[in-house]
JSON list of C-alpha atoms and ligand atoms in Angstrom, two decimals:
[
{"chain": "A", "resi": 1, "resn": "UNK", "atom": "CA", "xyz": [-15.22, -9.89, 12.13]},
{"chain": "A", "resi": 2, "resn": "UNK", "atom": "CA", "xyz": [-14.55, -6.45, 13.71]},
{"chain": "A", "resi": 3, "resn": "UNK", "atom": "CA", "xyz": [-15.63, -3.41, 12.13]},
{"chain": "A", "resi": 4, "resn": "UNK", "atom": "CA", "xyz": [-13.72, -0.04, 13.43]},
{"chain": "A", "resi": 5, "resn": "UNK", "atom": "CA", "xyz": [-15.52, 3.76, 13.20]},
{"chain": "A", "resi": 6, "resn": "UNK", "atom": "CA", "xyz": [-17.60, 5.03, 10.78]},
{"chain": "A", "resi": 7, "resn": "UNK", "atom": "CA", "xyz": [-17.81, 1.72, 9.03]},
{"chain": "A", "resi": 8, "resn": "UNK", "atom": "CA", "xyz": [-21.76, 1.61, 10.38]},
{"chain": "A", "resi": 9, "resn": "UNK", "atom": "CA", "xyz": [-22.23, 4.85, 7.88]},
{"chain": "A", "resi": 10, "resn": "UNK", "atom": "CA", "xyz": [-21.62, 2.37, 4.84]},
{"chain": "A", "resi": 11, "resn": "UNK", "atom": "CA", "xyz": [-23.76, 2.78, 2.25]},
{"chain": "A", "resi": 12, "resn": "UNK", "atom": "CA", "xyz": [-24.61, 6.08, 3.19]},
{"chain": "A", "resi": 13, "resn": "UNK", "atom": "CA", "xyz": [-20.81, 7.45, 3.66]},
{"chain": "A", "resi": 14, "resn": "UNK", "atom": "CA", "xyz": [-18.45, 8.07, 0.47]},
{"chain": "A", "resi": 15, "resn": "UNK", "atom": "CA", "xyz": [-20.60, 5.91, -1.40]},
{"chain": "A", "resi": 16, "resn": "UNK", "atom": "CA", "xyz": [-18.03, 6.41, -4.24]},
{"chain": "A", "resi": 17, "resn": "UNK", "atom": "CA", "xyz": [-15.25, 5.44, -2.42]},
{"chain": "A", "resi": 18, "resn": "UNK", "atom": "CA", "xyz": [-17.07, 2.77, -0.11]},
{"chain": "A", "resi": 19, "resn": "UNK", "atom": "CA", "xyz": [-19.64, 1.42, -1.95]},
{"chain": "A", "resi": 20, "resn": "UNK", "atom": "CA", "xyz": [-22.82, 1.33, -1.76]},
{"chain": "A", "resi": 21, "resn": "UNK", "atom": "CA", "xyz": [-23.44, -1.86, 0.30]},
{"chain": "A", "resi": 22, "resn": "UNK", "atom": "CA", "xyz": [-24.40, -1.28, 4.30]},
{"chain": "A", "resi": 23, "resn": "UNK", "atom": "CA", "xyz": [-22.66, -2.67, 6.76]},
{"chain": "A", "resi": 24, "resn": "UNK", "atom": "CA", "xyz": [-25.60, -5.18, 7.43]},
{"chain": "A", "resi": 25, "resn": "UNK", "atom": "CA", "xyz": [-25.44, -6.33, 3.66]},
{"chain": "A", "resi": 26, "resn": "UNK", "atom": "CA", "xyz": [-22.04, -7.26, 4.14]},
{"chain": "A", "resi": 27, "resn": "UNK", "atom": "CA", "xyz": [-22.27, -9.17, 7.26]},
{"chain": "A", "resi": 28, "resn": "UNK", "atom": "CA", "xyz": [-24.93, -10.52, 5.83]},
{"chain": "A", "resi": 29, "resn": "UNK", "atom": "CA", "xyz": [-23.41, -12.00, 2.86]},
{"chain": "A", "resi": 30, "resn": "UNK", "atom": "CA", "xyz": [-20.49, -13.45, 5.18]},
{"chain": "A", "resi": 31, "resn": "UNK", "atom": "CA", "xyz": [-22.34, -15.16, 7.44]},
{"chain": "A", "resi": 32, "resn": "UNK", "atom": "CA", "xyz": [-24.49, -17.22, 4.12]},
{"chain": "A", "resi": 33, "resn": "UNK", "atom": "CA", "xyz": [-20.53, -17.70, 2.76]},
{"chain": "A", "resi": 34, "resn": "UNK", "atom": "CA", "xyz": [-19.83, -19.42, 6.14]},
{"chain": "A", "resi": 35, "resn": "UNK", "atom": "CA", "xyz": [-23.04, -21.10, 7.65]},
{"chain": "A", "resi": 36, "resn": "UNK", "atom": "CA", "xyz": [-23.36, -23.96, 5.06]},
{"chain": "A", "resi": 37, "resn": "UNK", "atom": "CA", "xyz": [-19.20, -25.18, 5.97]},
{"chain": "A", "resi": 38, "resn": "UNK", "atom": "CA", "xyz": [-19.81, -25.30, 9.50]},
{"chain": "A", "resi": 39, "resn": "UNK", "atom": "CA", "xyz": [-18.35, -22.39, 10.69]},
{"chain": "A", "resi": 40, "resn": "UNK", "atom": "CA", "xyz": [-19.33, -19.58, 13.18]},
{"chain": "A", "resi": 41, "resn": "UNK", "atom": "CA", "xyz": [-18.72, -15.76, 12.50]},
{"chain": "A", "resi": 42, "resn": "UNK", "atom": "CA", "xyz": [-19.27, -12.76, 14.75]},
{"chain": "A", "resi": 43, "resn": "UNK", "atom": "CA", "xyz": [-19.58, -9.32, 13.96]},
{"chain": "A", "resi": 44, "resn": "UNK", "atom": "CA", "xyz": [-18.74, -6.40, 16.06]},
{"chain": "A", "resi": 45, "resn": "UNK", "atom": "CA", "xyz": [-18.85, -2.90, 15.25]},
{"chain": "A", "resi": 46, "resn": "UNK", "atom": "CA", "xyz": [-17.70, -0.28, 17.21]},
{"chain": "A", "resi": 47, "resn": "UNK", "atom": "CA", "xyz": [-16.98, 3.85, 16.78]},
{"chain": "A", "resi": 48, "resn": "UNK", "atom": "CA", "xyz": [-14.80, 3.33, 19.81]},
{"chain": "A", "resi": 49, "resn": "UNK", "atom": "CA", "xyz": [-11.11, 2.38, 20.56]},
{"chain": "A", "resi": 50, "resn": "UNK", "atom": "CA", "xyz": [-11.62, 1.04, 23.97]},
{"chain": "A", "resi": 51, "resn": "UNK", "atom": "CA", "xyz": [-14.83, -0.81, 22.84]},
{"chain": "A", "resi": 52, "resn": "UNK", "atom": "CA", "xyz": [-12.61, -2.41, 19.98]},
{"chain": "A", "resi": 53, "resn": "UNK", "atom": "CA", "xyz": [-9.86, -3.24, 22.71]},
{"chain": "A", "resi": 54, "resn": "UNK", "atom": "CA", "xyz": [-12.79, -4.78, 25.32]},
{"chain": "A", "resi": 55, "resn": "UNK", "atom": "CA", "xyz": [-14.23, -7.02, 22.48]},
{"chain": "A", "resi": 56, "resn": "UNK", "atom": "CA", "xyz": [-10.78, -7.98, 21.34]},
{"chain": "A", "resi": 57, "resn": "UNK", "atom": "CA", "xyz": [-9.68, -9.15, 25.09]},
{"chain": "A", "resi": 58, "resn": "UNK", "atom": "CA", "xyz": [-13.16, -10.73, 25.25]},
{"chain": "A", "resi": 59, "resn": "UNK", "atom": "CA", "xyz": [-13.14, -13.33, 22.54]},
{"chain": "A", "resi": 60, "resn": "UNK", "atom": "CA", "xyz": [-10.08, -14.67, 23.47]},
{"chain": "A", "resi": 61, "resn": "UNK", "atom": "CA", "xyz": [-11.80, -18.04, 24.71]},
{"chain": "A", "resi": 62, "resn": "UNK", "atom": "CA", "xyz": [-13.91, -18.30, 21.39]},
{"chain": "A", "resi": 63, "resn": "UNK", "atom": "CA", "xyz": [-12.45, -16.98, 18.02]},
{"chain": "A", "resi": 64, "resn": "UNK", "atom": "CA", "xyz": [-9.97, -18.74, 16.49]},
{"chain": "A", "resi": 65, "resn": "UNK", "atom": "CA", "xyz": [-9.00, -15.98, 14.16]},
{"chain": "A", "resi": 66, "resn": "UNK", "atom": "CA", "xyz": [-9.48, -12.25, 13.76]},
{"chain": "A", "resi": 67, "resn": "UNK", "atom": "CA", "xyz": [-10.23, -9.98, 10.43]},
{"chain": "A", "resi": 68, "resn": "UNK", "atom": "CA", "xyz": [-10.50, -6.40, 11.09]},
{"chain": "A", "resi": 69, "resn": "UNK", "atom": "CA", "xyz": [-11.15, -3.33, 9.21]},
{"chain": "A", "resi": 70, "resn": "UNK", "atom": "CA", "xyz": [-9.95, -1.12, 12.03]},
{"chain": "A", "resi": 71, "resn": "UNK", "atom": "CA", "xyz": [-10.96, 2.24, 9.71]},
{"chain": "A", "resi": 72, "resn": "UNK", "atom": "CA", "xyz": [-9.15, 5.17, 10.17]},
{"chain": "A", "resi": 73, "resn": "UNK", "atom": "CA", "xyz": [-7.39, 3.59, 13.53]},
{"chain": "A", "resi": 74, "resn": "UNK", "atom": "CA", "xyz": [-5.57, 1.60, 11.87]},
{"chain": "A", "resi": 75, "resn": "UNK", "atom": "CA", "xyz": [-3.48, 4.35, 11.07]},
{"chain": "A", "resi": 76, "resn": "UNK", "atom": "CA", "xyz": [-2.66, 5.57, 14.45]},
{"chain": "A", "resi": 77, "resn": "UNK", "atom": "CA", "xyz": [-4.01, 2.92, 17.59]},
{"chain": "A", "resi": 78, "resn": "UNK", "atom": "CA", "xyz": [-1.18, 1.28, 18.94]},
{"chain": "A", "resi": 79, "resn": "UNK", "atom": "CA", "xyz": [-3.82, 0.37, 21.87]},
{"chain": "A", "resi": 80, "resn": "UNK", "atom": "CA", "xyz": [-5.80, -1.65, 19.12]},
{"chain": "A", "resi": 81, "resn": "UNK", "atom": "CA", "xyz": [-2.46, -3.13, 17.74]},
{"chain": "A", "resi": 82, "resn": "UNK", "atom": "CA", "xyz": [-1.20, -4.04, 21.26]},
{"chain": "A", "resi": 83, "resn": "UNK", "atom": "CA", "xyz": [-4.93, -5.52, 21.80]},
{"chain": "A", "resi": 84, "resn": "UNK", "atom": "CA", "xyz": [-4.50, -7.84, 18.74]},
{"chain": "A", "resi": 85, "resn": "UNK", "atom": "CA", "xyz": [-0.66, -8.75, 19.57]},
{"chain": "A", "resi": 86, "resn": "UNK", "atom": "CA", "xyz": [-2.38, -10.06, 23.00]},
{"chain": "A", "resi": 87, "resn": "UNK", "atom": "CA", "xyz": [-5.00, -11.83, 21.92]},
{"chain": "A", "resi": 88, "resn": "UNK", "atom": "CA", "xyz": [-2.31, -14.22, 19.63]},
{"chain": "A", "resi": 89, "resn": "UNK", "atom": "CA", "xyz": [-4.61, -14.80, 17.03]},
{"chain": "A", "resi": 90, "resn": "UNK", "atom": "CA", "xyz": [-4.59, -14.77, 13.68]},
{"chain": "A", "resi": 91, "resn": "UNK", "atom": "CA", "xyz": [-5.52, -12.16, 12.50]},
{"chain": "A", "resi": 92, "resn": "UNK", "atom": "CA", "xyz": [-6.26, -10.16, 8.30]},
{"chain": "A", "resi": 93, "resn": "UNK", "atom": "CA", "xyz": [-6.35, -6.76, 8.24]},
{"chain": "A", "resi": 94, "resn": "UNK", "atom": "CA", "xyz": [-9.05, -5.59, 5.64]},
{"chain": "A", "resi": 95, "resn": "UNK", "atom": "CA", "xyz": [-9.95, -2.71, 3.82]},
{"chain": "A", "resi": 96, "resn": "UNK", "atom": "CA", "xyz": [-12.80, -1.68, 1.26]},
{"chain": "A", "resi": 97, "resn": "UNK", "atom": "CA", "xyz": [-9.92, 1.40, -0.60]},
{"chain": "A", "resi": 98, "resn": "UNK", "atom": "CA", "xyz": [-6.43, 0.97, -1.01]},
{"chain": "A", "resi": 99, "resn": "UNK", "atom": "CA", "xyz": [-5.06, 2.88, 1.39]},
{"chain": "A", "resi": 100, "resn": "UNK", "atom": "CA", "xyz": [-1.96, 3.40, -0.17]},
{"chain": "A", "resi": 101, "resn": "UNK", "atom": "CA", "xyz": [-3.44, 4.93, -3.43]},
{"chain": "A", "resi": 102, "resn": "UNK", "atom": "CA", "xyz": [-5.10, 7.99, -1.23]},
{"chain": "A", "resi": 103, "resn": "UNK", "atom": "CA", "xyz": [-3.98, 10.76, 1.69]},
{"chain": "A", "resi": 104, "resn": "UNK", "atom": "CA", "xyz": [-0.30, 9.58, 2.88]},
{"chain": "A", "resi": 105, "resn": "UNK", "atom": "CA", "xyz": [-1.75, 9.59, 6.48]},
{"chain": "A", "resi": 106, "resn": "UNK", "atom": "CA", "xyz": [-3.40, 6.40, 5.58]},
{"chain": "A", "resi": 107, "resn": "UNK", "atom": "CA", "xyz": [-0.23, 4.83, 4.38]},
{"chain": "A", "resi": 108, "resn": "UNK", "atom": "CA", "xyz": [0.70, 3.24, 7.50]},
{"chain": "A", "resi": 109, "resn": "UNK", "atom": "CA", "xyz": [-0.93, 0.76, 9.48]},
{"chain": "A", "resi": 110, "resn": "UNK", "atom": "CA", "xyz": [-0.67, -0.26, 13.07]},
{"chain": "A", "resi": 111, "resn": "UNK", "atom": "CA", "xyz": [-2.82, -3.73, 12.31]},
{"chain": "A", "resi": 112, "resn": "UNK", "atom": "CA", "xyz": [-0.10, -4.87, 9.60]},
{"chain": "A", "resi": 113, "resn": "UNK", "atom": "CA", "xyz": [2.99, -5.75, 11.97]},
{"chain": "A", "resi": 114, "resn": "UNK", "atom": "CA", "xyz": [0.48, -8.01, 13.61]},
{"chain": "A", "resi": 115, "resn": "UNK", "atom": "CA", "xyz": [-1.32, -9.53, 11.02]},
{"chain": "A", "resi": 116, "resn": "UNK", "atom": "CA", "xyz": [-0.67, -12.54, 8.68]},
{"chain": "A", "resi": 117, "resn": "UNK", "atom": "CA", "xyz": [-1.99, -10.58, 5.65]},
{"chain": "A", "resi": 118, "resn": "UNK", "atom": "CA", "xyz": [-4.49, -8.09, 3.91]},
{"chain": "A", "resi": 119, "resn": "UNK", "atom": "CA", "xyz": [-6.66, -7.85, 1.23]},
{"chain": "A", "resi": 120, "resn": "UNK", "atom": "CA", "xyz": [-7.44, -4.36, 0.38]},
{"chain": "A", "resi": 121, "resn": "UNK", "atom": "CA", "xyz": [-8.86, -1.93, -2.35]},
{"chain": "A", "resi": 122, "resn": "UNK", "atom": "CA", "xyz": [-11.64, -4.71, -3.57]},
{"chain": "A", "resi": 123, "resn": "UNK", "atom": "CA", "xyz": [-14.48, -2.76, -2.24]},
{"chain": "A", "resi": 124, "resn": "UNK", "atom": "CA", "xyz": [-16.82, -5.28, 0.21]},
{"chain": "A", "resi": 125, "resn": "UNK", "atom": "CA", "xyz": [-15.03, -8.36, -2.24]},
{"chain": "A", "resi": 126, "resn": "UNK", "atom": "CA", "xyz": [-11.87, -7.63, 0.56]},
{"chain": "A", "resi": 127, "resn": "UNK", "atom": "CA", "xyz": [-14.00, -8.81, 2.83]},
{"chain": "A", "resi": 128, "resn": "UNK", "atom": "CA", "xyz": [-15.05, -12.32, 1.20]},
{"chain": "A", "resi": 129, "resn": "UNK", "atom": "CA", "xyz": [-11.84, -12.79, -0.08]},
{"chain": "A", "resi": 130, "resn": "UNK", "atom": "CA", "xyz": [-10.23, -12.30, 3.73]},
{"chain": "A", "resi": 131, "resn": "UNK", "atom": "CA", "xyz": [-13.17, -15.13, 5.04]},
{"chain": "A", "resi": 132, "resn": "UNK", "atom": "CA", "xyz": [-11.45, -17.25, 2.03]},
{"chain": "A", "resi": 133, "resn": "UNK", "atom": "CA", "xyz": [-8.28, -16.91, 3.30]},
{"chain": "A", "resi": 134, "resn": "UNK", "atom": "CA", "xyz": [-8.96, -17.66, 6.94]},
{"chain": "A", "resi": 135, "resn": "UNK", "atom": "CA", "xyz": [-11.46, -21.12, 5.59]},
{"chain": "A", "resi": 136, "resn": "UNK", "atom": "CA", "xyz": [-8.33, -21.85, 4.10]},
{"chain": "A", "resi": 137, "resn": "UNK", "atom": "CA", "xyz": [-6.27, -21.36, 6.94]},
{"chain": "A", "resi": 138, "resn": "UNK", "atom": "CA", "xyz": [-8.83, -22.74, 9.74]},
{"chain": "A", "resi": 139, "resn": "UNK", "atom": "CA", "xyz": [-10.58, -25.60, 7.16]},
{"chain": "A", "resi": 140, "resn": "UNK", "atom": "CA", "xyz": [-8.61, -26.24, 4.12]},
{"chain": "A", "resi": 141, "resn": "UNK", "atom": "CA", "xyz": [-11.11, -29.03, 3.50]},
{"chain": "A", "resi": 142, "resn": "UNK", "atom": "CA", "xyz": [-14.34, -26.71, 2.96]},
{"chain": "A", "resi": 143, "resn": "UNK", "atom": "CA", "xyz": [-12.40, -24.56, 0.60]},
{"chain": "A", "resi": 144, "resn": "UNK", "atom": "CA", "xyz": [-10.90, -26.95, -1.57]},
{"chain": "A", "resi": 145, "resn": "UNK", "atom": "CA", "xyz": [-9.53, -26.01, -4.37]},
{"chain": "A", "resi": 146, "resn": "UNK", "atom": "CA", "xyz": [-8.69, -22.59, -3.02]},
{"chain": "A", "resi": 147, "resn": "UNK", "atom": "CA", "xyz": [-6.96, -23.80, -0.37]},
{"chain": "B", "resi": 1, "resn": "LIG", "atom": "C1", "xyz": [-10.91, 2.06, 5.45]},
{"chain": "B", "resi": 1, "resn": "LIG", "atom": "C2", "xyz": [-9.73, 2.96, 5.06]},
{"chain": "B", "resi": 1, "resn": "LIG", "atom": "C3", "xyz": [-9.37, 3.91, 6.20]},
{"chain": "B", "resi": 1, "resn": "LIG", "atom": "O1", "xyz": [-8.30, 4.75, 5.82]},
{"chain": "B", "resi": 1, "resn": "LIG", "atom": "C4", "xyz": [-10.55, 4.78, 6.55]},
{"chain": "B", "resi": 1, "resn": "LIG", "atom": "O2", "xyz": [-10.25, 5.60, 7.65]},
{"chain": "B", "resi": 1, "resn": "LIG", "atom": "C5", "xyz": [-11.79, 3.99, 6.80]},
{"chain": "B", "resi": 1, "resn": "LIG", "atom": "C6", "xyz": [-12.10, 2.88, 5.91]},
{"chain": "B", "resi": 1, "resn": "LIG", "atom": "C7", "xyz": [-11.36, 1.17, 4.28]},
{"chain": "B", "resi": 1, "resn": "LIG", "atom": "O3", "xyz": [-12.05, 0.20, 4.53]},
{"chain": "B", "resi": 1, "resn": "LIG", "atom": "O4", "xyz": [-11.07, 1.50, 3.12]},
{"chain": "B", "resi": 1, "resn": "LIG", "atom": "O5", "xyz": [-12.59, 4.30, 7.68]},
{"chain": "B", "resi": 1, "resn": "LIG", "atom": "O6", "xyz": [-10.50, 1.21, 6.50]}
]
């Protein structure tokens, strides 16, 4: 689960627009969604592009799938979109807006091309809903009926 810039100011930033959950909350809530089926998430967080692009070449051994709220780079980091065409992973993109329904500058996204979907707009329920989606993918089992 990898968290692009600003998104450590949750709760604090925008509250209106992001909620008013922390970042912490969130990962929080993930990681009691996942534990009891078995399966591992990790959370990274990072203000910086490079940082995103290190992590992303460093899991390559251990993740078997990739969700991302890239923030505001996922309008304009090809570097972050190159990193996740690399790695070869799925991966969701995620956001807590719709991007589409604000500035046109957030209209486009580099992390779509390489990602098998996105949930967006649902405020921190984008987030559980893209951990659904990749149970389903990497564990249909656990996740029945959703699956
Ligand atoms: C965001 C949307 C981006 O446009 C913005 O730059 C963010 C947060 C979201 O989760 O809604 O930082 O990714």
């Amino acid at each position: 689960m990898v968290h692009g810039p600003n998104l450590n100011l949750l709760g604090v930033r925008e509250p209106e627009i992001y909620g008013h959950e922390s970042l912490e909350d969130i990962n929080r809530r993930l990681e009691q969604l996942v534990q009891p089926l078995g399966i591992d998430i990790e959370f990274f967080q990072s203000n910086h592009e490079g940082e995103l692009v290190d992590y992303l070449q460093s899991v390559r051994a251990r993740a078997d799938f990739v969700i991302i709220n890239a923030g505001a780079l996922t309008h304009y980091s090809i570097a972050l979109h190159d990193a996740l065409r690399a790695l070869g992973k799925p991966v969701i993109e995620v956001h807590l807006s719709n991007p589409y329904a604000r500035e046109e500058f957030r209209h486009h996204s580099y992390v779509a091309p390489v990602a098998m979907g996105g949930v967006f707009g649902l405020g921190s329920l984008s987030y559980r809903l893209a951990v659904l989606a990749a149970v389903a993918r990497l564990a249909p089992d656990k996740v029945e009926p959703w699956a």
